[in-house]
Coordinates of C-alpha atoms in Angstrom, one line a residue:
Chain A
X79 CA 30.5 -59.8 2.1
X80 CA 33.4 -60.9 5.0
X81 CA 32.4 -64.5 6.6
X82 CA 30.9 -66.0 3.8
X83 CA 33.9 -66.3 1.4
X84 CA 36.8 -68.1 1.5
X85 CA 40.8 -67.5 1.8
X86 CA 41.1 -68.1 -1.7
X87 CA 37.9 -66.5 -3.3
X88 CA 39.1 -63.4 -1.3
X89 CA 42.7 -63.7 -2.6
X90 CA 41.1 -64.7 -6.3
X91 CA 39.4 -61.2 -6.2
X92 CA 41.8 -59.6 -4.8
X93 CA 45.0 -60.7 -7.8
X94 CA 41.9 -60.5 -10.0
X95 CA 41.4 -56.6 -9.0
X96 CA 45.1 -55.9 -9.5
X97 CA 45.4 -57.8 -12.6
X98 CA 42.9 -56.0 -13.9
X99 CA 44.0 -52.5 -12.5
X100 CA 47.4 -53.8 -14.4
X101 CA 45.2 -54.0 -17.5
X102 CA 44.0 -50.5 -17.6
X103 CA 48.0 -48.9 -16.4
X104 CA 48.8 -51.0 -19.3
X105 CA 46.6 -49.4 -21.6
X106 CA 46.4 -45.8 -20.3
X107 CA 50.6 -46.3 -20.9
X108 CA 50.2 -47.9 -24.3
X109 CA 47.7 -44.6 -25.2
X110 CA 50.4 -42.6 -24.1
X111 CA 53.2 -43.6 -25.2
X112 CA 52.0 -43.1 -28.7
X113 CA 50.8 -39.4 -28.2
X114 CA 54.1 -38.2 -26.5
X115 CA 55.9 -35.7 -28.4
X116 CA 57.9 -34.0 -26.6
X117 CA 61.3 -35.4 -25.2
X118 CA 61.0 -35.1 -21.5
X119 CA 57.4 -36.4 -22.2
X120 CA 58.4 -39.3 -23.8
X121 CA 61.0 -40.1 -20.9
X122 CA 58.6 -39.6 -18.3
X123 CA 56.5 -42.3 -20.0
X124 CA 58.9 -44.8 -21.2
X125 CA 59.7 -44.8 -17.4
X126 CA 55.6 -45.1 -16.4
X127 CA 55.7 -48.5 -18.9
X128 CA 58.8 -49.8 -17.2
X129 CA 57.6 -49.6 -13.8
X130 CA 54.1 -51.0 -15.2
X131 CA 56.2 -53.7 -17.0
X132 CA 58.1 -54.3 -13.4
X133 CA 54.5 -54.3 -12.0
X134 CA 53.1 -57.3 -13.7
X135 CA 56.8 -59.5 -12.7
X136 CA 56.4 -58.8 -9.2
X137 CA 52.6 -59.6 -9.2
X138 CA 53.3 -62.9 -11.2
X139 CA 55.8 -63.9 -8.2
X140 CA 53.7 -62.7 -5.7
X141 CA 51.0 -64.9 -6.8
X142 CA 53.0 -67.5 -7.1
X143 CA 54.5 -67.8 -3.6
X144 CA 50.5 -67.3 -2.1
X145 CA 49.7 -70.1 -4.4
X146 CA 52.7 -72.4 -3.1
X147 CA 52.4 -71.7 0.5
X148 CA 54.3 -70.0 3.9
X149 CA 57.4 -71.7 3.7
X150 CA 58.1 -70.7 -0.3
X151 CA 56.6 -67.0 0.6
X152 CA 59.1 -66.8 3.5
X153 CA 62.0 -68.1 0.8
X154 CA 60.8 -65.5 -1.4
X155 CA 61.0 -62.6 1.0
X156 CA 64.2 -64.0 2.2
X157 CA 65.6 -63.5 -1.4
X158 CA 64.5 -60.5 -1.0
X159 CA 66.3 -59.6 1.8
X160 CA 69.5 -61.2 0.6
X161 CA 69.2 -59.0 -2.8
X162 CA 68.5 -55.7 -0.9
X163 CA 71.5 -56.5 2.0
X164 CA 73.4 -56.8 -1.2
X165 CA 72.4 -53.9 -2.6
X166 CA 73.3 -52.1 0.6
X167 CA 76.8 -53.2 0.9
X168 CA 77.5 -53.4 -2.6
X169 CA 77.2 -49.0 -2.0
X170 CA 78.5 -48.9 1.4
X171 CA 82.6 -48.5 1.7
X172 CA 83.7 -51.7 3.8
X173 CA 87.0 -53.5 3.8
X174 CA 89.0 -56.6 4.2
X175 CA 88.5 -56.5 8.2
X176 CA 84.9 -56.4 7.9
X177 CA 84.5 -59.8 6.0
X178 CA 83.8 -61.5 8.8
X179 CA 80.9 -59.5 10.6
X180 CA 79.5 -59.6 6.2
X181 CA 79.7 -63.6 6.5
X182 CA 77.9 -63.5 9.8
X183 CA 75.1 -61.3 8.1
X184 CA 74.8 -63.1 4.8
X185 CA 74.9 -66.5 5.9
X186 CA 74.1 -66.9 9.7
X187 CA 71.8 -63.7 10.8
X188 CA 70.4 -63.9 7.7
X189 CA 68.8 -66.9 7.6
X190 CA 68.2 -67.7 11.4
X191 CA 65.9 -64.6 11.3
X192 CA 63.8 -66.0 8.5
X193 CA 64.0 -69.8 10.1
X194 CA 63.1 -68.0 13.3
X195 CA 59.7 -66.8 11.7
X196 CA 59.3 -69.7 9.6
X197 CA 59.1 -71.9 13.7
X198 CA 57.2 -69.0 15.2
X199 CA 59.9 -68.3 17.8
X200 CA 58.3 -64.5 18.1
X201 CA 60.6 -63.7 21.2
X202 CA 63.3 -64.5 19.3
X203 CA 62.8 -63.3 16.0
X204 CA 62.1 -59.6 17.0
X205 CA 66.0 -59.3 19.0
X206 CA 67.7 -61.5 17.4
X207 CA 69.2 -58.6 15.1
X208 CA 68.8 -55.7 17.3
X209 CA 70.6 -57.4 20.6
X210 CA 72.3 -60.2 19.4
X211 CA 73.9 -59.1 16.1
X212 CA 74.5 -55.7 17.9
X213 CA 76.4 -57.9 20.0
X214 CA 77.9 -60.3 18.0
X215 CA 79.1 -57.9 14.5
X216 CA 81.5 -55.3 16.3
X217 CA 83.0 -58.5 18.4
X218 CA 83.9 -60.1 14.7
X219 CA 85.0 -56.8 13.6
X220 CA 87.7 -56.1 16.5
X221 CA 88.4 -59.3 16.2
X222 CA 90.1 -58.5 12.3
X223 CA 92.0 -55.5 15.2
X224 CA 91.6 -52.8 12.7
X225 CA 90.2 -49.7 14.0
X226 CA 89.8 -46.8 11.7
X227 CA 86.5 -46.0 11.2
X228 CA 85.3 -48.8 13.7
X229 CA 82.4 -47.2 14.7
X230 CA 81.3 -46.2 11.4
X231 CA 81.9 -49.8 9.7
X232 CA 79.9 -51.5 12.4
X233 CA 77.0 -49.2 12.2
X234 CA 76.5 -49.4 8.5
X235 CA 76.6 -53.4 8.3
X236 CA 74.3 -53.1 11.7
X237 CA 71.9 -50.5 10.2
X238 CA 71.7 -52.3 6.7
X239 CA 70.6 -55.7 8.6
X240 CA 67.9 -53.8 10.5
X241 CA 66.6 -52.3 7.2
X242 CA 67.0 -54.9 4.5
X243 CA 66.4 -58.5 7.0
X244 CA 64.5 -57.0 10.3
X245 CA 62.3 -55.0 9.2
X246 CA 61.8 -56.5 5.8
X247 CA 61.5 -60.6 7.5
X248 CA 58.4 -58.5 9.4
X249 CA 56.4 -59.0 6.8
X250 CA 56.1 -62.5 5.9
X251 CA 56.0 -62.7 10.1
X252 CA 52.3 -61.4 9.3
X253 CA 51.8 -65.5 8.4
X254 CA 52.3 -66.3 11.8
X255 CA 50.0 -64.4 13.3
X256 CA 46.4 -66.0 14.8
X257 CA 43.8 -63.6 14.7
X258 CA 40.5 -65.4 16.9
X259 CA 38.2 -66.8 14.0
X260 CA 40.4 -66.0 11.3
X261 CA 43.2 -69.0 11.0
X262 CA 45.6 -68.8 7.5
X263 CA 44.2 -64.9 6.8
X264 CA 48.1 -63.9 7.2
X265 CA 48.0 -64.0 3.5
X266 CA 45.1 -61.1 3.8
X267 CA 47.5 -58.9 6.4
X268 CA 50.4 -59.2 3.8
X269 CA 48.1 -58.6 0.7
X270 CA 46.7 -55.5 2.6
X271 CA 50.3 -54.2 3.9
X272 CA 52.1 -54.6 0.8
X273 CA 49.0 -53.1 -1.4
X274 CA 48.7 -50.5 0.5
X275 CA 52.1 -49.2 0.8
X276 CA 52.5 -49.7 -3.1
X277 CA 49.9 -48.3 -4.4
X278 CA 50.5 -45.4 -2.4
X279 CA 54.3 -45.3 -3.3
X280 CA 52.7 -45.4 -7.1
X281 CA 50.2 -42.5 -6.5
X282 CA 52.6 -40.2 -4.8
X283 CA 54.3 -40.5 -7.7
X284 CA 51.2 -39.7 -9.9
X285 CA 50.4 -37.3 -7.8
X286 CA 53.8 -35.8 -8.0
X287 CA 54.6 -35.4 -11.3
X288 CA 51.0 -34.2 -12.3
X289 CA 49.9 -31.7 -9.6
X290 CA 53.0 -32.0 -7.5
X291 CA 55.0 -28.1 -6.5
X292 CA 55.5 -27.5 -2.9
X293 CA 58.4 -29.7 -2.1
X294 CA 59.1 -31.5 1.4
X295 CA 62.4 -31.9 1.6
X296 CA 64.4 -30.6 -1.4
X297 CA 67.8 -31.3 0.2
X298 CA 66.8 -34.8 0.3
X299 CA 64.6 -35.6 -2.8
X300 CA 63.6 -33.5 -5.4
X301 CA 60.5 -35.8 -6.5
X302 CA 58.7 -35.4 -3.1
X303 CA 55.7 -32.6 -2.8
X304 CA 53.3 -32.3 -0.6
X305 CA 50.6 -32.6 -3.2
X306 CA 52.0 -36.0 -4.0
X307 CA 52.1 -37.0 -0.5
X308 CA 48.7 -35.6 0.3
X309 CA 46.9 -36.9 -2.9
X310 CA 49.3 -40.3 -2.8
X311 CA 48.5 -40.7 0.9
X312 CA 44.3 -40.1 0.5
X313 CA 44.1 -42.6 -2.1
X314 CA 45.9 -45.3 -0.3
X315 CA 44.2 -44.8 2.6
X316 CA 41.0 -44.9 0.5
X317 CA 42.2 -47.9 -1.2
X318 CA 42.9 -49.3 2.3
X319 CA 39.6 -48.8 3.9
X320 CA 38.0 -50.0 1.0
X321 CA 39.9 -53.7 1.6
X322 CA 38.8 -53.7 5.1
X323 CA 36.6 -57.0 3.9
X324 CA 39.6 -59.0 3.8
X325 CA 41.0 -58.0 7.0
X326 CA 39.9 -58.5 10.4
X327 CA 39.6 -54.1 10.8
X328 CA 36.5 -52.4 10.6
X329 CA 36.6 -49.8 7.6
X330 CA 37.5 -47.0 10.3
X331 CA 40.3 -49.2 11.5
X332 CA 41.5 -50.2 8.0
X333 CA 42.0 -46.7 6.8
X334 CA 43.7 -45.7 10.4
X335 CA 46.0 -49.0 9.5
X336 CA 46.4 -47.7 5.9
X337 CA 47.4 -44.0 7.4
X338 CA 50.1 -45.9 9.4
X339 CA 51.1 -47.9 6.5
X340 CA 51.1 -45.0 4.6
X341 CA 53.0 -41.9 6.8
X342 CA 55.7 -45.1 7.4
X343 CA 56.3 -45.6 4.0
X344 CA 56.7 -41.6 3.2
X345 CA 59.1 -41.7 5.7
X346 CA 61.3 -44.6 5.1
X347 CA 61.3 -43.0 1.3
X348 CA 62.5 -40.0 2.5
X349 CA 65.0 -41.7 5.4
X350 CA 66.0 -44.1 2.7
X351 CA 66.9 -41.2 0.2
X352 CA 69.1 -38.8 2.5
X353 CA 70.8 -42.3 2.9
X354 CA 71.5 -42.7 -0.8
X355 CA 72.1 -38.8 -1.3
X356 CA 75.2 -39.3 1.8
X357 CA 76.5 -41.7 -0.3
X358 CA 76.4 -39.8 -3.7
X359 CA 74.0 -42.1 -5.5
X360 CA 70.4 -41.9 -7.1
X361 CA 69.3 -45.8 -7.1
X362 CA 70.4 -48.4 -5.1
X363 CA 70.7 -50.9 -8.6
X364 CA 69.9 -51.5 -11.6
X365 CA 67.5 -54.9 -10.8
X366 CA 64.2 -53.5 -12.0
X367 CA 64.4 -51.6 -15.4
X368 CA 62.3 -48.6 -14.8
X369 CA 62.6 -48.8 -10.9
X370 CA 66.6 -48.5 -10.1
X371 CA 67.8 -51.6 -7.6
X372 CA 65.2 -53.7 -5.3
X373 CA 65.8 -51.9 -2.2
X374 CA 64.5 -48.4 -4.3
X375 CA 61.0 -50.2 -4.3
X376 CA 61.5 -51.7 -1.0
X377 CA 62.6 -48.8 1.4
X378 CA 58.6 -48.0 2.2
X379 CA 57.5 -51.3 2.9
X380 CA 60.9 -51.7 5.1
X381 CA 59.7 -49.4 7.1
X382 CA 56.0 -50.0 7.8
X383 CA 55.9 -53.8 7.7
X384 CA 57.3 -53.9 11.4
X385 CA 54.6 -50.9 12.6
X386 CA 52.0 -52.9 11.0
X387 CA 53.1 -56.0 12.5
X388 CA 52.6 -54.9 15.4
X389 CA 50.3 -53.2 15.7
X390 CA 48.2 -55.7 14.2
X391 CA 49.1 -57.8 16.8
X392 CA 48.9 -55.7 20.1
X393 CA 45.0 -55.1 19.3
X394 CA 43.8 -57.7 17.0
X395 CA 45.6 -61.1 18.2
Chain B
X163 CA 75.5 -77.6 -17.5
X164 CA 78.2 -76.8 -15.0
X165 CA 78.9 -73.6 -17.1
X166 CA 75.3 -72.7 -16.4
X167 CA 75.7 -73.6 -12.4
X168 CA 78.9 -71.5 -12.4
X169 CA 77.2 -68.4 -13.9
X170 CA 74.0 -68.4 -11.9
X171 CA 76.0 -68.7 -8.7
X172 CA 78.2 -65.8 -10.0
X173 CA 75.2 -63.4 -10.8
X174 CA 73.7 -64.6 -7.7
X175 CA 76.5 -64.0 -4.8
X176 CA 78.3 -61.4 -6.7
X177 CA 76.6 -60.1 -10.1
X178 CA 79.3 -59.4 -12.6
X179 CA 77.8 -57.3 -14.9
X180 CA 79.8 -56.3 -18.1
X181 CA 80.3 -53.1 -19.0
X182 CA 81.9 -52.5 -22.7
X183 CA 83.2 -49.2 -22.2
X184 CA 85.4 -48.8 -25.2
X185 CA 85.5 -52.4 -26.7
X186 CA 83.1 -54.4 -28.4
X187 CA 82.5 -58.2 -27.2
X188 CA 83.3 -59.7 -30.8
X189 CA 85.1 -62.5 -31.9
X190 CA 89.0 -60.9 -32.4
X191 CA 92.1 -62.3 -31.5
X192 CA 92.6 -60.2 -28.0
X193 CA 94.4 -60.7 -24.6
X194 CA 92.2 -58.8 -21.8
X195 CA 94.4 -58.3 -19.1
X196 CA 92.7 -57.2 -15.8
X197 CA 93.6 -56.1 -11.9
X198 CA 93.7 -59.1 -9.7
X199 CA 92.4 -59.3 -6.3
X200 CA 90.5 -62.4 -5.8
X201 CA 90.3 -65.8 -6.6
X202 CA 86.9 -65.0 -8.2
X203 CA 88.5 -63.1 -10.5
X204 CA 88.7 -65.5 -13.4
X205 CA 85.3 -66.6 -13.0
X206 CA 84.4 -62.9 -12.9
X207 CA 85.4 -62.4 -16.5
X208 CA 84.6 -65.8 -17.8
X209 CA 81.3 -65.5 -17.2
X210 CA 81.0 -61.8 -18.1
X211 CA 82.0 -62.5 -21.6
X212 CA 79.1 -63.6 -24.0
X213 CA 79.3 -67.8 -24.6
X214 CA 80.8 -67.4 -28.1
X215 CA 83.7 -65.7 -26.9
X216 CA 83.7 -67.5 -23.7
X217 CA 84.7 -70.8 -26.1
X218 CA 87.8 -69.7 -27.7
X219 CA 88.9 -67.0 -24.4
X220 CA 91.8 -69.1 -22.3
X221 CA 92.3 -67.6 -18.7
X222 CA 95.6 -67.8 -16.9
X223 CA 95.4 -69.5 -13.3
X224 CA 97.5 -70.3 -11.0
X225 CA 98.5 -74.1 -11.0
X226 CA 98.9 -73.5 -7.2
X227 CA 95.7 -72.4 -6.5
X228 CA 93.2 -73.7 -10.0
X229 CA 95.4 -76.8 -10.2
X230 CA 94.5 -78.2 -6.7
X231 CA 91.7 -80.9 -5.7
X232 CA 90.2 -82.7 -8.6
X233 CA 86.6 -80.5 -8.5
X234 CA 88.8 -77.0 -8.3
X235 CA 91.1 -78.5 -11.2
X236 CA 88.3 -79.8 -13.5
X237 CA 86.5 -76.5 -13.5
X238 CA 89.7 -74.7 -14.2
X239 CA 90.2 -76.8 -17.8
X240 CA 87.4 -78.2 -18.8
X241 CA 85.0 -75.4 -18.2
X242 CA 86.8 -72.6 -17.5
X243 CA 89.2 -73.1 -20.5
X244 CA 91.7 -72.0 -18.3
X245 CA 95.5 -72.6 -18.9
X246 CA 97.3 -73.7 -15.8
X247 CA 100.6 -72.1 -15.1
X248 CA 103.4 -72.7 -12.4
X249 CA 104.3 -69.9 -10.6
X250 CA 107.3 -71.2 -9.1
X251 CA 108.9 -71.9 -12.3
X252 CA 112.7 -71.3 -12.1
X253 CA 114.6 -71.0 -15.3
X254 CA 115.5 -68.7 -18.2
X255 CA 113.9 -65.2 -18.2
X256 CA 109.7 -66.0 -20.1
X257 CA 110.3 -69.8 -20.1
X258 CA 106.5 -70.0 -18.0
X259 CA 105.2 -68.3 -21.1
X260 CA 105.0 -71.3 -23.3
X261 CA 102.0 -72.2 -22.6
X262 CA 100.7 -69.0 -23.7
X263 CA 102.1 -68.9 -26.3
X264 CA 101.1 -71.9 -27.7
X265 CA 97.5 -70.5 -26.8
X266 CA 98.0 -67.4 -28.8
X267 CA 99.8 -69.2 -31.4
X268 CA 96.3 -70.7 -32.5
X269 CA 94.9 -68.1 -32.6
X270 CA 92.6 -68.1 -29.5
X271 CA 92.3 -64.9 -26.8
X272 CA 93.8 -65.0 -23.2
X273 CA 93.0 -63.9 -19.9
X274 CA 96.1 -62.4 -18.0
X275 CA 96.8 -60.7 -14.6
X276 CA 99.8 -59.0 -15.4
X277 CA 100.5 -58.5 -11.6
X278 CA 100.6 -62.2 -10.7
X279 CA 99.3 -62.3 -7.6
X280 CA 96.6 -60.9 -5.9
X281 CA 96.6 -57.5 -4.7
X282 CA 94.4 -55.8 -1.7
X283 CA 94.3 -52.4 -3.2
X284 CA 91.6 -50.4 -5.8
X285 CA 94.3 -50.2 -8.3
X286 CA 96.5 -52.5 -9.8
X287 CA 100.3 -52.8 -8.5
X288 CA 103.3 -52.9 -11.0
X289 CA 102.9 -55.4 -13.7
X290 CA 105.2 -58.1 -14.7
X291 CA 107.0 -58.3 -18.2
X292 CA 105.0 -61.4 -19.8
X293 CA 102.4 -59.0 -21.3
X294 CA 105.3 -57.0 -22.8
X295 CA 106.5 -60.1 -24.0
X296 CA 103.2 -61.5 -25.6
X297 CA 102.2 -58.1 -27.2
X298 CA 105.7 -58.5 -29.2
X299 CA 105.3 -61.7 -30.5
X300 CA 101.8 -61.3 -31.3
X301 CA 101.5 -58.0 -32.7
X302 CA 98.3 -59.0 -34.5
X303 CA 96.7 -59.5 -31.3
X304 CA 94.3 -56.9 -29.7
X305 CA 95.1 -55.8 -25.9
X306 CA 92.2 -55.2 -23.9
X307 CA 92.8 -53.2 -20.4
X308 CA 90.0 -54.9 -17.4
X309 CA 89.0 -53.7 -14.6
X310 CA 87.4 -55.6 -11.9
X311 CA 85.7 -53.3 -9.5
X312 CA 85.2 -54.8 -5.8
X313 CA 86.5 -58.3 -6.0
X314 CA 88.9 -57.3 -3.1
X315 CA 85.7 -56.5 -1.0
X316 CA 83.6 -59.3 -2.0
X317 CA 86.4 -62.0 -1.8
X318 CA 89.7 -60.4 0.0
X319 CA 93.2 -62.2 -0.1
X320 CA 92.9 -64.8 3.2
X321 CA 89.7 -65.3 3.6
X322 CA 87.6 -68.7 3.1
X323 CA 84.0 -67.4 2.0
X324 CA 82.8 -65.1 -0.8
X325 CA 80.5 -62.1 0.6
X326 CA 77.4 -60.9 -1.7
X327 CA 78.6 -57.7 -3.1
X328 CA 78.0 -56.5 -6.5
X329 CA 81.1 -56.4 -8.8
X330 CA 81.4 -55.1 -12.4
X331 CA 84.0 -55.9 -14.9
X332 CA 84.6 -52.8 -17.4
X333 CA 86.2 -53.5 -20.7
X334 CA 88.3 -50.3 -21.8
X335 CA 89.4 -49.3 -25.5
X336 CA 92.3 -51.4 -26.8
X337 CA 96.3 -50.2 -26.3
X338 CA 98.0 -49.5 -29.1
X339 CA 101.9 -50.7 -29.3
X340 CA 103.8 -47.5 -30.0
X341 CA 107.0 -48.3 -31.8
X342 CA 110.4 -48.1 -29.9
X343 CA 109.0 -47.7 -26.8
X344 CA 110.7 -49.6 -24.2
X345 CA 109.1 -52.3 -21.3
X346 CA 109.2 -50.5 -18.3
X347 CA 106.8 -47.5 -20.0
X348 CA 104.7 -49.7 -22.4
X349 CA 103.9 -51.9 -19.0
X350 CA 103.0 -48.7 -17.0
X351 CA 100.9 -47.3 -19.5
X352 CA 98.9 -50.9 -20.2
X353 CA 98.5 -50.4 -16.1
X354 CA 97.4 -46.9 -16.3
X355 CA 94.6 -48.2 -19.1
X356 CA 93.1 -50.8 -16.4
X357 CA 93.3 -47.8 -13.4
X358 CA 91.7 -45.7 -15.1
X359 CA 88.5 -48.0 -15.6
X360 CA 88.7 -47.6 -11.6
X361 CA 87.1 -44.2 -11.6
X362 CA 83.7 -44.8 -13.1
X363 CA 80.7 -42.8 -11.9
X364 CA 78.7 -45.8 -11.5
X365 CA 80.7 -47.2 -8.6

């Protein structure tokens, strides 16, 4: 079923198989939607069609960018980044003296990270933000000589960087890698990462609300159980093993790839919500009807994409 | 076309989503007068209000800053609508009114920033009298409080380059003019409408 196909049979099935998951959401929603009654019932699935709604956007631009190429994908995640670095800031308290380390993220670290990738300068790409825009932000910020909260101003706008363009940017890096016998599959690696850490951001959620009770970390988010983590997590990693033909993994090592995906995502959900609860706030936005801000559907994938990048690259490249 | 160029770069670096919290966005007679803290303020509201109001809704600018360079200065009037005025004007006591006048005298809406300058703080700073002046001459004439929230983050007083951060502008039920009340108070109270936009849950 693996060698014989090409890049873009595989990637036809594979939007193809979503599309048509898509299909049947739609219509399990639809069913729904008309048999709700009660109120909290009809909430919980005006929000299900929203995200469903949300769903088929996303996988229209997604498609889109595979269809164009690596340098529109690697715009298109750069937008990303730019939104969800928005996003960030937008909720974080800064001031006047930190404009100029916020120019230096927007417009210069920004896009050198993503130009980095886009010319394959690995050693470059994976410190430019952690060494030298640790480096470079708090020298703009004393710069401005105002100290109060010094510390605390230059470690948001660091840690927002490292969430919303370093980690993020590792995803589209999956284009650049070679993997022997396998040239242009980076779409695959992507397809896989960002599947994988959806759907099982999707059935934790299903999960959750139908069976979900014991929950992880009620200080931090109410919505997260166990069940929902368990059931959520099994899936995906079902879903990932059973996608191992478009990847160079075995099936073991596509559902120990998925489990990574997968405990990375829970946890950048839950880092990502004690963030937003410090800050008094229950979505990042209001982007995505149905789905709060960007960065609310990015926080898992923010978090896995540079695990998965590398380890895809220690022991398969 | 450049209307449509200014808006997309608006929502894109900085959003400027509207939020109608106790006015309508129809077509009456009004003068919205917000907090000022950037220069992106007037394209904040401008492009917050929908295009049929956008049409007949003048903002004040500052010659000194809207009237400079030809690009800057063609924006300001032809799509901005904007009404240039000096702020260096020396002479008798509402004489740089005029042109606002004239404005409200056709029966068109205005954009004011009763402070005049740009401020660095949440909330506005004392207001100057030509608000006063306008709502007493123009009784007919609705008077919308504005708040801009984070303009002063996004685009601070002395710097060169706009920073992507989300700003909203919040339209707030109209003041009423309460007879025999006297500047000082009726100018304090039109600030105390726009502050109090400040403290919305969202933000």
């Amino acid at each position: 079923m693996s060698m014989a196909m090409s890049l873009s049979d595989k990637l036809f099935i594979l939007f193809g198989g979503v599309c048509g998951l898509l299909v049947i959401a739609s219509l399990i929603g639809f069913a729904l939607s008309r048999r709700a009654t009660s109120e909290s019932g009809r909430a919980t699935i005006d929000n299900l069609n929203a995200r469903i709604k949300a769903w088929w956007v996303m996988i229209a631009i997604f498609a889109a960018s595979f269809a164009l190429g690596r340098g529109v994908t690697l715009v298109l995640f750069a937008l990303t980044s730019f939104y969800t670095l928005r996003e960030f800031v937008s909720l974080t308290p800064t001031r006047a003296a930190d404009h100029l380390p916020l120019v230096a993220a927007f417009y210069l670290l920004l896009p050198l990270q993503y130009w980095l990738i886009a010319i394959d300068w690995y050693a470059l790409f994976t410190i430019l933000i952690p060494v030298y825009g640790f480096l470079l932000l708090p020298s703009l910020a004393a710069l401005k000589g105002d100290a109060g909260e010094f510390l605390l101003r230059v470690s948001r706008i660091q840690w927002g960087l490292m969430l919303t363009v370093y980690c993020i940017s590792h995803a589209p890096a999956l284009l650049t890698l070679d993997i022997p016998g396998r040239p242009r599959e980076g779409f695959l690696l992507l397809f896989f990462l960002i599947t994988v850490a959806q759907f099982s951001d999707v059935m934790q959620y299903v999960f959750g609300k139908l069976i979900g009770r014991t929950k992880v970390a009620p200080a931090i988010s109410p919505s997260k159980t166990v069940e929902g983590l368990i059931g959520g997590g099994l899936s995906a990693v079902a879903a990932g093993a059973g996608l191992w033909w478009i990847t160079p993994f075995t099936p073991i090592e596509a559902a120990a790839m998925a489990l990574a995906i997968v405990a990375m995502g829970f946890l950048g959900g839950l880092a990502l919500s004690a963030v937003k609860r410090s800050m008094g706030v229950k979505d990042w936005g209001t982007m995505i009807s149905g789905h709060g801000g960007v960065l609310d559907r990015m926080d898992s994938l923010s978090f896995a994409a540079p695990v998965f990048f590398h380890l895809t690259r220690y022991f398969f490249t | 076309m450049i209307d449509l160029v200014l808006i997309g770069l608006t929502r894109f670096l900085v959003g400027g989503q509207a939020l109608w919290i106790g006015a309508s966005p129809e077509t009456r007679q009004r003068i919205y007068f917000a907090n000022h803290a950037s220069h992106l303020d007037t394209l904040l509201i401008w492009s917050a209000l929908p295009r049929g109001l956008r049409a007949v809704t003048h903002p004040i600018a500052a010659a000194d800053y809207w009237g400079k360079g030809r690009v800057r200065r063609h924006i300001a009037l032809e799509v901005l609508n904007a009404v240039l005025i000096d702020r260096s004007t020396q002479g008798p006591p509402g004489a740089a009114l005029a042109p606002l006048r004239g404005v409200l005298a056709e029966g068109e809406s205005l954009v004011l920033f009763p402070e005049g300058t740009r401020g660095s703080e949440r909330l506005p700073g004392p207001f100057k009298s030509g608000l006063y002046w306008l709502s007493q001459e123009f009784p007919e004439v609705e008077l919308i409080p504005t708040y801009l929230d984070n303009p002063s983050r996004a685009f601070p007083k002395g710097t060169f380059l706009p920073v992507p951060i989300s700003c909203t502008v919040r339209f707030g039920p109209p003041v009423a003019r309460q007879t025999g009340e006297d500047k000082d108070d009726f100018l304090e109270r039109a600030r105390t409408a726009v502050a109090a936009l400040a403290s919305d849950p969202v933000g």
